[in-house]
mmCIF file of C-alpha atoms in Angstrom:
data_model
loop_
_atom_site.group_PDB
_atom_site.id
_atom_site.type_symbol
_atom_site.label_atom_id
_atom_site.label_comp_id
_atom_site.label_asym_id
_atom_site.label_seq_id
_atom_site.Cartn_x
_atom_site.Cartn_y
_atom_site.Cartn_z
ATOM 1 C CA MET A 1 72.864 1.782 -20.777
ATOM 2 C CA GLY A 2 73.246 2.763 -24.410
ATOM 3 C CA ARG A 3 71.118 5.378 -26.037
ATOM 4 C CA ARG A 4 69.169 2.752 -27.970
ATOM 5 C CA ALA A 5 68.372 0.730 -24.849
ATOM 6 C CA TYR A 6 67.413 3.899 -22.986
ATOM 7 C CA LEU A 7 64.958 4.854 -25.680
ATOM 8 C CA VAL A 8 63.397 1.395 -25.606
ATOM 9 C CA VAL A 9 62.966 1.556 -21.823
ATOM 10 C CA ALA A 10 61.559 5.072 -22.025
ATOM 11 C CA ALA A 11 59.102 3.967 -24.666
ATOM 12 C CA LEU A 12 57.967 1.016 -22.557
ATOM 13 C CA VAL A 13 57.487 3.260 -19.510
ATOM 14 C CA ALA A 14 55.511 5.752 -21.562
ATOM 15 C CA LEU A 15 53.369 2.941 -22.970
ATOM 16 C CA ALA A 16 52.746 1.607 -19.475
ATOM 17 C CA LEU A 17 51.726 5.056 -18.302
ATOM 18 C CA VAL A 18 49.359 5.425 -21.243
ATOM 19 C CA ILE A 19 47.847 2.003 -20.601
ATOM 20 C CA GLY A 20 47.575 2.753 -16.891
ATOM 21 C CA ALA A 21 45.951 6.112 -17.554
ATOM 22 C CA ALA A 22 43.504 4.540 -19.961
ATOM 23 C CA SER A 23 42.639 1.780 -17.490
ATOM 24 C CA THR A 24 42.268 4.264 -14.693
ATOM 25 C CA TRP A 25 39.998 6.336 -16.915
ATOM 26 C CA THR A 26 37.765 3.296 -17.417
ATOM 27 C CA TRP A 27 37.476 3.079 -13.611
ATOM 28 C CA TRP A 28 36.785 6.733 -12.810
ATOM 29 C CA GLY A 29 35.629 8.278 -16.040
ATOM 30 C CA ALA A 30 34.524 6.082 -18.917
ATOM 31 C CA SER A 31 31.094 4.445 -18.831
ATOM 32 C CA GLU A 32 29.187 1.735 -20.661
ATOM 33 C CA VAL A 33 25.913 2.836 -19.027
ATOM 34 C CA ASP A 34 23.923 4.685 -21.694
ATOM 35 C CA LYS A 35 20.725 5.144 -19.675
ATOM 36 C CA ASP A 36 19.484 4.839 -16.092
ATOM 37 C CA THR A 37 19.357 1.089 -15.462
ATOM 38 C CA ALA A 38 17.969 -1.046 -12.663
ATOM 39 C CA PHE A 39 20.380 -3.789 -11.594
ATOM 40 C CA VAL A 40 19.779 -6.580 -9.104
ATOM 41 C CA VAL A 41 22.513 -7.803 -6.786
ATOM 42 C CA PRO A 42 21.242 -11.247 -5.715
ATOM 43 C CA SER A 43 21.433 -12.148 -2.052
ATOM 44 C CA GLY A 44 24.735 -13.803 -1.155
ATOM 45 C CA SER A 45 26.516 -12.573 -4.295
ATOM 46 C CA SER A 46 30.289 -12.099 -4.378
ATOM 47 C CA LEU A 47 31.839 -9.093 -6.070
ATOM 48 C CA THR A 48 33.224 -11.457 -8.702
ATOM 49 C CA SER A 49 29.788 -12.834 -9.604
ATOM 50 C CA VAL A 50 28.341 -9.307 -9.661
ATOM 51 C CA ALA A 51 31.147 -8.143 -11.974
ATOM 52 C CA ARG A 52 30.377 -11.014 -14.372
ATOM 53 C CA LYS A 53 26.690 -10.082 -14.268
ATOM 54 C CA LEU A 54 27.544 -6.430 -14.983
ATOM 55 C CA GLU A 55 29.583 -7.516 -17.987
ATOM 56 C CA ASP A 56 26.815 -9.826 -19.233
ATOM 57 C CA GLU A 57 24.338 -6.953 -19.016
ATOM 58 C CA LYS A 58 26.828 -4.700 -20.846
ATOM 59 C CA LEU A 59 27.093 -2.197 -17.997
ATOM 60 C CA ILE A 60 30.877 -2.548 -17.844
ATOM 61 C CA GLY A 61 33.363 -3.427 -20.558
ATOM 62 C CA SER A 62 35.353 -6.036 -18.638
ATOM 63 C CA ALA A 63 34.665 -7.899 -15.423
ATOM 64 C CA ASP A 64 38.364 -8.597 -14.950
ATOM 65 C CA SER A 65 39.280 -4.913 -15.286
ATOM 66 C CA PHE A 66 36.439 -3.941 -12.935
ATOM 67 C CA LEU A 67 37.642 -6.434 -10.318
ATOM 68 C CA LEU A 68 41.262 -5.323 -10.656
ATOM 69 C CA TRP A 69 40.528 -1.651 -10.130
ATOM 70 C CA ALA A 70 37.977 -2.402 -7.421
ATOM 71 C CA LYS A 71 40.746 -4.231 -5.554
ATOM 72 C CA LEU A 72 43.358 -1.518 -6.135
ATOM 73 C CA LEU A 73 41.267 1.653 -5.806
ATOM 74 C CA GLY A 74 37.866 0.740 -4.400
ATOM 75 C CA SER A 75 36.528 0.718 -0.885
ATOM 76 C CA ARG A 76 36.798 -2.498 1.097
ATOM 77 C CA ASP A 77 33.195 -2.146 2.316
ATOM 78 C CA PRO A 78 30.947 -5.129 1.451
ATOM 79 C CA ILE A 79 28.372 -4.907 -1.309
ATOM 80 C CA LYS A 80 24.671 -5.107 -0.413
ATOM 81 C CA ALA A 81 21.961 -7.258 -1.953
ATOM 82 C CA GLY A 82 18.965 -5.643 -3.599
ATOM 83 C CA GLU A 83 17.886 -3.707 -6.661
ATOM 84 C CA PHE A 84 19.891 -0.574 -7.402
ATOM 85 C CA LEU A 85 19.553 2.226 -9.930
ATOM 86 C CA ILE A 86 22.759 2.682 -11.920
ATOM 87 C CA PRO A 87 22.566 6.168 -13.431
ATOM 88 C CA GLU A 88 23.439 7.005 -17.003
ATOM 89 C CA GLY A 89 27.171 7.636 -17.358
ATOM 90 C CA ALA A 90 28.134 5.811 -14.139
ATOM 91 C CA SER A 91 31.792 4.791 -14.007
ATOM 92 C CA GLY A 92 33.108 1.580 -12.510
ATOM 93 C CA SER A 93 33.897 3.490 -9.335
ATOM 94 C CA ASP A 94 30.350 4.882 -9.229
ATOM 95 C CA ILE A 95 28.841 1.428 -9.695
ATOM 96 C CA LEU A 96 30.866 -0.116 -6.882
ATOM 97 C CA ASP A 97 30.018 2.759 -4.558
ATOM 98 C CA THR A 98 26.316 2.318 -5.405
ATOM 99 C CA PHE A 99 26.434 -1.353 -4.413
ATOM 100 C CA GLN A 100 28.335 -0.599 -1.207
ATOM 101 C CA HIS A 101 26.681 2.587 0.035
ATOM 102 C CA GLY A 102 23.641 3.331 -2.161
ATOM 103 C CA GLU A 103 19.983 2.852 -1.346
ATOM 104 C CA VAL A 104 18.064 -0.031 -2.852
ATOM 105 C CA ILE A 105 15.128 0.829 -5.080
ATOM 106 C CA ARG A 106 11.920 0.892 -3.064
ATOM 107 C CA ARG A 107 8.678 0.177 -4.899
ATOM 108 C CA PHE A 108 5.188 0.789 -3.578
ATOM 109 C CA ILE A 109 1.873 -0.998 -3.405
ATOM 110 C CA THR A 110 -1.182 0.972 -2.283
ATOM 111 C CA ILE A 111 -4.162 -0.358 -0.339
ATOM 112 C CA PRO A 112 -6.993 2.201 -0.590
ATOM 113 C CA GLU A 113 -9.313 2.820 2.318
ATOM 114 C CA GLY A 114 -12.237 0.430 2.215
ATOM 115 C CA LEU A 115 -10.547 -2.241 0.079
ATOM 116 C CA PRO A 116 -11.856 -5.665 1.158
ATOM 117 C CA SER A 117 -9.387 -8.393 2.015
ATOM 118 C CA ILE A 118 -10.122 -10.494 -1.072
ATOM 119 C CA SER A 119 -9.010 -7.505 -3.160
ATOM 120 C CA VAL A 120 -5.936 -6.974 -0.967
ATOM 121 C CA TYR A 121 -5.030 -10.588 -1.690
ATOM 122 C CA GLU A 122 -5.573 -10.153 -5.433
ATOM 123 C CA ARG A 123 -3.527 -6.940 -5.509
ATOM 124 C CA LEU A 124 -0.575 -8.575 -3.755
ATOM 125 C CA MET A 125 -0.750 -11.709 -5.911
ATOM 126 C CA ALA A 126 -0.847 -9.588 -9.080
ATOM 127 C CA GLU A 127 2.385 -7.767 -8.198
ATOM 128 C CA PRO A 128 5.011 -9.572 -10.321
ATOM 129 C CA LEU A 129 8.004 -8.233 -8.370
ATOM 130 C CA LEU A 130 6.861 -9.993 -5.178
ATOM 131 C CA THR A 131 7.319 -13.698 -4.529
ATOM 132 C CA GLY A 132 5.569 -16.544 -2.747
ATOM 133 C CA PRO A 133 1.984 -17.350 -1.773
ATOM 134 C CA ILE A 134 -0.219 -15.741 0.888
ATOM 135 C CA PRO A 135 -3.652 -16.541 2.298
ATOM 136 C CA VAL A 136 -6.530 -14.108 2.033
ATOM 137 C CA PRO A 137 -6.033 -11.940 5.139
ATOM 138 C CA GLU A 138 -8.747 -11.687 7.748
ATOM 139 C CA GLU A 139 -11.165 -8.871 7.006
ATOM 140 C CA GLY A 140 -10.247 -5.701 8.864
ATOM 141 C CA SER A 141 -6.711 -6.862 9.641
ATOM 142 C CA VAL A 142 -4.912 -4.684 7.075
ATOM 143 C CA LEU A 143 -4.365 -0.939 7.422
ATOM 144 C CA PRO A 144 -4.979 0.899 4.136
ATOM 145 C CA GLU A 145 -1.797 2.774 3.230
ATOM 146 C CA SER A 146 1.034 2.742 0.692
ATOM 147 C CA TYR A 147 3.710 0.161 1.511
ATOM 148 C CA ASP A 148 7.193 -0.001 0.061
ATOM 149 C CA PHE A 149 8.890 -3.225 -0.942
ATOM 150 C CA GLU A 150 11.981 -4.498 -2.717
ATOM 151 C CA ARG A 151 12.022 -6.573 -5.871
ATOM 152 C CA GLY A 152 11.948 -10.255 -4.917
ATOM 153 C CA GLU A 153 10.564 -9.668 -1.417
ATOM 154 C CA THR A 154 7.941 -12.168 -0.270
ATOM 155 C CA ARG A 155 4.274 -11.281 -0.306
ATOM 156 C CA ALA A 156 4.045 -12.717 3.196
ATOM 157 C CA ALA A 157 6.549 -10.124 4.442
ATOM 158 C CA VAL A 158 4.622 -7.241 2.875
ATOM 159 C CA LEU A 159 1.301 -8.550 4.194
ATOM 160 C CA GLY A 160 2.906 -8.880 7.621
ATOM 161 C CA ARG A 161 3.779 -5.168 7.582
ATOM 162 C CA MET A 162 0.207 -4.318 6.604
ATOM 163 C CA ARG A 163 -1.161 -6.307 9.530
ATOM 164 C CA LEU A 164 1.396 -4.870 11.924
ATOM 165 C CA ALA A 165 0.427 -1.352 10.835
ATOM 166 C CA MET A 166 -3.215 -2.057 11.721
ATOM 167 C CA ASP A 167 -2.265 -3.594 15.068
ATOM 168 C CA ARG A 168 -0.153 -0.568 15.933
ATOM 169 C CA THR A 169 -2.868 1.865 14.846
ATOM 170 C CA ILE A 170 -5.442 0.187 17.070
ATOM 171 C CA ALA A 171 -2.977 0.039 19.957
ATOM 172 C CA GLU A 172 -2.369 3.763 19.565
ATOM 173 C CA LEU A 173 -5.982 4.925 19.093
ATOM 174 C CA TRP A 174 -7.970 2.669 21.436
ATOM 175 C CA PRO A 175 -6.590 4.103 24.709
ATOM 176 C CA LYS A 176 -7.467 7.620 23.487
ATOM 177 C CA ARG A 177 -11.135 6.793 22.758
ATOM 178 C CA ALA A 178 -13.911 9.052 23.963
ATOM 179 C CA ARG A 179 -15.977 8.005 26.950
ATOM 180 C CA ASP A 180 -19.351 6.306 26.569
ATOM 181 C CA ILE A 181 -18.903 5.265 22.948
ATOM 182 C CA ALA A 182 -20.942 2.485 21.365
ATOM 183 C CA VAL A 183 -18.152 -0.055 20.925
ATOM 184 C CA LYS A 184 -16.738 -2.026 23.829
ATOM 185 C CA THR A 185 -13.649 -3.641 22.304
ATOM 186 C CA PRO A 186 -11.054 -2.818 19.638
ATOM 187 C CA GLU A 187 -12.550 -5.577 17.485
ATOM 188 C CA GLU A 188 -15.977 -3.921 17.647
ATOM 189 C CA ALA A 189 -14.360 -0.594 16.781
ATOM 190 C CA VAL A 190 -12.850 -2.028 13.594
ATOM 191 C CA THR A 191 -16.171 -3.663 12.672
ATOM 192 C CA LEU A 192 -18.148 -0.446 13.072
ATOM 193 C CA ALA A 193 -15.395 1.543 11.353
ATOM 194 C CA SER A 194 -15.658 -0.772 8.352
ATOM 195 C CA ILE A 195 -19.338 0.151 7.992
ATOM 196 C CA VAL A 196 -18.572 3.851 8.432
ATOM 197 C CA GLU A 197 -15.881 3.499 5.753
ATOM 198 C CA LYS A 198 -18.312 2.029 3.243
ATOM 199 C CA GLU A 199 -21.143 4.423 4.067
ATOM 200 C CA THR A 200 -19.207 7.707 4.093
ATOM 201 C CA GLY A 201 -19.761 9.669 0.898
ATOM 202 C CA VAL A 202 -17.492 12.608 1.689
ATOM 203 C CA ALA A 203 -14.723 12.814 4.271
ATOM 204 C CA ARG A 204 -16.279 15.653 6.265
ATOM 205 C CA GLU A 205 -19.276 13.426 7.077
ATOM 206 C CA ARG A 206 -17.234 10.599 8.572
ATOM 207 C CA LYS A 207 -17.747 11.505 12.243
ATOM 208 C CA MET A 208 -21.426 12.257 11.616
ATOM 209 C CA VAL A 209 -21.937 8.831 10.025
ATOM 210 C CA ALA A 210 -20.098 7.285 12.963
ATOM 211 C CA GLY A 211 -22.342 9.211 15.357
ATOM 212 C CA LEU A 212 -25.491 8.001 13.606
ATOM 213 C CA TYR A 213 -24.496 4.328 13.684
ATOM 214 C CA SER A 214 -23.249 4.663 17.260
ATOM 215 C CA ASN A 215 -26.692 5.939 18.228
ATOM 216 C CA ARG A 216 -28.341 2.964 16.570
ATOM 217 C CA VAL A 217 -26.018 0.504 18.312
ATOM 218 C CA LYS A 218 -26.745 2.082 21.686
ATOM 219 C CA GLN A 219 -30.510 2.013 21.101
ATOM 220 C CA GLY A 220 -30.510 -1.573 19.834
ATOM 221 C CA MET A 221 -31.773 -0.557 16.396
ATOM 222 C CA PRO A 222 -30.847 -2.410 13.205
ATOM 223 C CA LEU A 223 -28.057 -0.504 11.498
ATOM 224 C CA GLN A 224 -29.650 -1.060 8.067
ATOM 225 C CA ALA A 225 -26.355 -0.515 6.220
ATOM 226 C CA ASP A 226 -26.565 -1.681 2.616
ATOM 227 C CA PRO A 227 -22.899 -2.796 2.413
ATOM 228 C CA THR A 228 -23.621 -5.422 5.079
ATOM 229 C CA ILE A 229 -26.144 -6.986 2.707
ATOM 230 C CA ILE A 230 -23.596 -7.098 -0.084
ATOM 231 C CA TYR A 231 -20.641 -8.477 1.891
ATOM 232 C CA PRO A 232 -21.820 -12.112 2.220
ATOM 233 C CA ILE A 233 -22.554 -12.140 -1.526
ATOM 234 C CA THR A 234 -19.330 -10.658 -2.936
ATOM 235 C CA LYS A 235 -16.895 -10.596 0.030
ATOM 236 C CA GLY A 236 -16.916 -6.830 -0.258
ATOM 237 C CA LYS A 237 -16.490 -6.389 -3.988
ATOM 238 C CA PRO A 238 -19.021 -4.192 -5.844
ATOM 239 C CA LEU A 239 -22.320 -5.944 -6.432
ATOM 240 C CA GLY A 240 -22.746 -4.468 -9.901
ATOM 241 C CA ARG A 241 -26.525 -4.350 -9.695
ATOM 242 C CA ARG A 242 -29.323 -3.304 -7.373
ATOM 243 C CA ILE A 243 -29.866 -5.223 -4.170
ATOM 244 C CA ARG A 244 -32.751 -7.704 -4.411
ATOM 245 C CA GLN A 245 -35.573 -7.887 -1.878
ATOM 246 C CA SER A 246 -34.607 -11.474 -1.103
ATOM 247 C CA GLU A 247 -31.100 -10.255 -0.199
ATOM 248 C CA ILE A 248 -32.478 -7.515 2.042
ATOM 249 C CA ALA A 249 -34.485 -10.175 3.880
ATOM 250 C CA ALA A 250 -31.597 -12.651 4.130
ATOM 251 C CA VAL A 251 -30.675 -13.775 7.637
ATOM 252 C CA ASN A 252 -26.947 -14.245 8.195
ATOM 253 C CA GLY A 253 -24.195 -12.929 10.397
ATOM 254 C CA TYR A 254 -23.721 -9.715 8.400
ATOM 255 C CA ASN A 255 -27.055 -8.390 7.128
ATOM 256 C CA THR A 256 -27.888 -5.506 9.472
ATOM 257 C CA TYR A 257 -31.408 -5.218 8.052
ATOM 258 C CA THR A 258 -32.426 -8.488 9.703
ATOM 259 C CA MET A 259 -30.455 -8.145 12.941
ATOM 260 C CA ALA A 260 -29.775 -5.543 15.580
ATOM 261 C CA GLY A 261 -26.270 -4.527 16.556
ATOM 262 C CA LEU A 262 -22.987 -5.093 14.813
ATOM 263 C CA PRO A 263 -22.322 -7.798 12.234
ATOM 264 C CA ARG A 264 -20.088 -10.729 13.174
ATOM 265 C CA GLY A 265 -16.990 -8.947 11.876
ATOM 266 C CA PRO A 266 -15.668 -6.229 9.575
ATOM 267 C CA ILE A 267 -16.930 -5.917 6.019
ATOM 268 C CA THR A 268 -13.786 -4.225 4.685
ATOM 269 C CA ASN A 269 -10.452 -2.812 5.821
ATOM 270 C CA PRO A 270 -11.186 0.613 7.325
ATOM 271 C CA GLY A 271 -8.687 3.440 7.234
ATOM 272 C CA ARG A 272 -7.312 5.287 10.226
ATOM 273 C CA ALA A 273 -9.778 8.182 9.814
ATOM 274 C CA SER A 274 -12.812 5.878 10.040
ATOM 275 C CA ILE A 275 -11.424 4.169 13.139
ATOM 276 C CA GLU A 276 -10.834 7.563 14.738
ATOM 277 C CA ALA A 277 -14.393 8.601 13.824
ATOM 278 C CA VAL A 278 -15.846 5.573 15.618
ATOM 279 C CA LEU A 279 -13.715 6.278 18.684
ATOM 280 C CA HIS A 280 -14.650 9.983 18.606
ATOM 281 C CA PRO A 281 -18.075 10.153 16.935
ATOM 282 C CA ALA A 282 -20.039 13.346 16.421
ATOM 283 C CA GLN A 283 -22.365 14.240 19.278
ATOM 284 C CA THR A 284 -25.622 14.054 17.366
ATOM 285 C CA GLY A 285 -29.176 12.838 17.685
ATOM 286 C CA ALA A 286 -29.183 11.562 14.101
ATOM 287 C CA LEU A 287 -30.623 8.102 13.496
ATOM 288 C CA TYR A 288 -31.312 8.295 9.765
ATOM 289 C CA MET A 289 -29.592 9.457 6.605
ATOM 290 C CA VAL A 290 -30.322 9.538 2.910
ATOM 291 C CA ALA A 291 -28.357 10.727 -0.108
ATOM 292 C CA ASP A 292 -28.475 14.434 -0.855
ATOM 293 C CA GLY A 293 -27.778 14.127 -4.576
ATOM 294 C CA LYS A 294 -24.360 15.755 -4.261
ATOM 295 C CA GLY A 295 -22.337 12.784 -3.056
ATOM 296 C CA GLY A 296 -23.137 13.288 0.626
ATOM 297 C CA HIS A 297 -26.077 12.701 2.956
ATOM 298 C CA VAL A 298 -28.888 14.501 4.734
ATOM 299 C CA PHE A 299 -29.247 13.442 8.373
ATOM 300 C CA ALA A 300 -32.365 13.278 10.517
ATOM 301 C CA SER A 301 -33.167 12.429 14.112
ATOM 302 C CA THR A 302 -36.845 11.521 13.582
ATOM 303 C CA LEU A 303 -38.582 9.229 11.125
ATOM 304 C CA ASP A 304 -40.916 12.016 9.926
ATOM 305 C CA GLU A 305 -37.958 14.243 9.113
ATOM 306 C CA HIS A 306 -36.223 11.343 7.401
ATOM 307 C CA ASN A 307 -39.283 10.582 5.272
ATOM 308 C CA ARG A 308 -39.322 14.191 4.045
ATOM 309 C CA ASN A 309 -35.640 13.900 3.156
ATOM 310 C CA VAL A 310 -36.327 10.661 1.298
ATOM 311 C CA ALA A 311 -39.135 12.340 -0.661
ATOM 312 C CA ARG A 312 -36.730 15.100 -1.725
ATOM 313 C CA TRP A 313 -34.166 12.493 -2.783
ATOM 314 C CA PHE A 314 -36.745 10.651 -4.870
ATOM 315 C CA ALA A 315 -37.693 13.958 -6.524
ATOM 316 C CA ILE A 316 -34.054 14.506 -7.421
ATOM 317 C CA ARG A 317 -33.827 11.034 -8.913
ATOM 318 C CA ARG A 318 -37.016 11.506 -10.920
ATOM 319 C CA ALA A 319 -35.664 14.779 -12.292
ATOM 320 C CA ARG A 320 -32.532 12.921 -13.382
ATOM 321 C CA GLY A 321 -34.584 10.239 -15.085
ATOM 322 C CA GLU A 322 -33.427 7.566 -12.644
ATOM 323 C CA MET A 323 -36.943 6.615 -11.518
#
């Protein structure tokens, strides 16, 4: 080989090395990702289709280059479907590894204690990252908690986990119940717990409220719980006004002012703590309670004592200009 030909070959080899180094740098070092970015790998996607999508969303410079280096230098593990977070500065190698071995983004929807089922339905339907229709769940069938979900997951699947969580909670707590409690079945426990949930002003009173209503159930007294008046009117949503006398006197399957015992079913979705309180109520003689003006209640075991407590509550309200 002459000197001229040797120089040409050497130059071509050097150029190839430079090009190879530059290409390799785009795989391991260079990045088009200028900020943390959520990226969705659709279910059933091939690496080729994902590479094209990455290029379209300007997260890589070239789909063809990405695919070439993925084939030559990447893992052979399959990519997963879901929504992933691609961090700022991620290289092609980083992106592929994220799709193969990273965790999908988990989002959360929270069901507060005491949220009625119509509001559970509305909350799920309002979540734009979920898909598909659901019915309004049965009252008391959903356990209030925070639930994680993936973008594009069905509302039915999320609601199913909420129901399963309640079923499992009841299955766990019912066998551990105290002896001689007021409720005879798990269904009755959830119903009474829903009233305790709505009537508990502060958490420390929960077992005391459960004890009071348990006493009334055992003695065949009307529970006289205001939320049971409201439920048939609003399905558990706030009434937004004072209860009318006609509503107090209404006869239906829920109003515990005009019936003794438990209503026909729950009036909200009670949390675990309220269910536990019903299954392990305070040992108390209390049959009455009235607000104490501080967010909680004053309890009484006799009507005379209760009337004195009511008089003090009215005095507080008059001092506040509420009466």
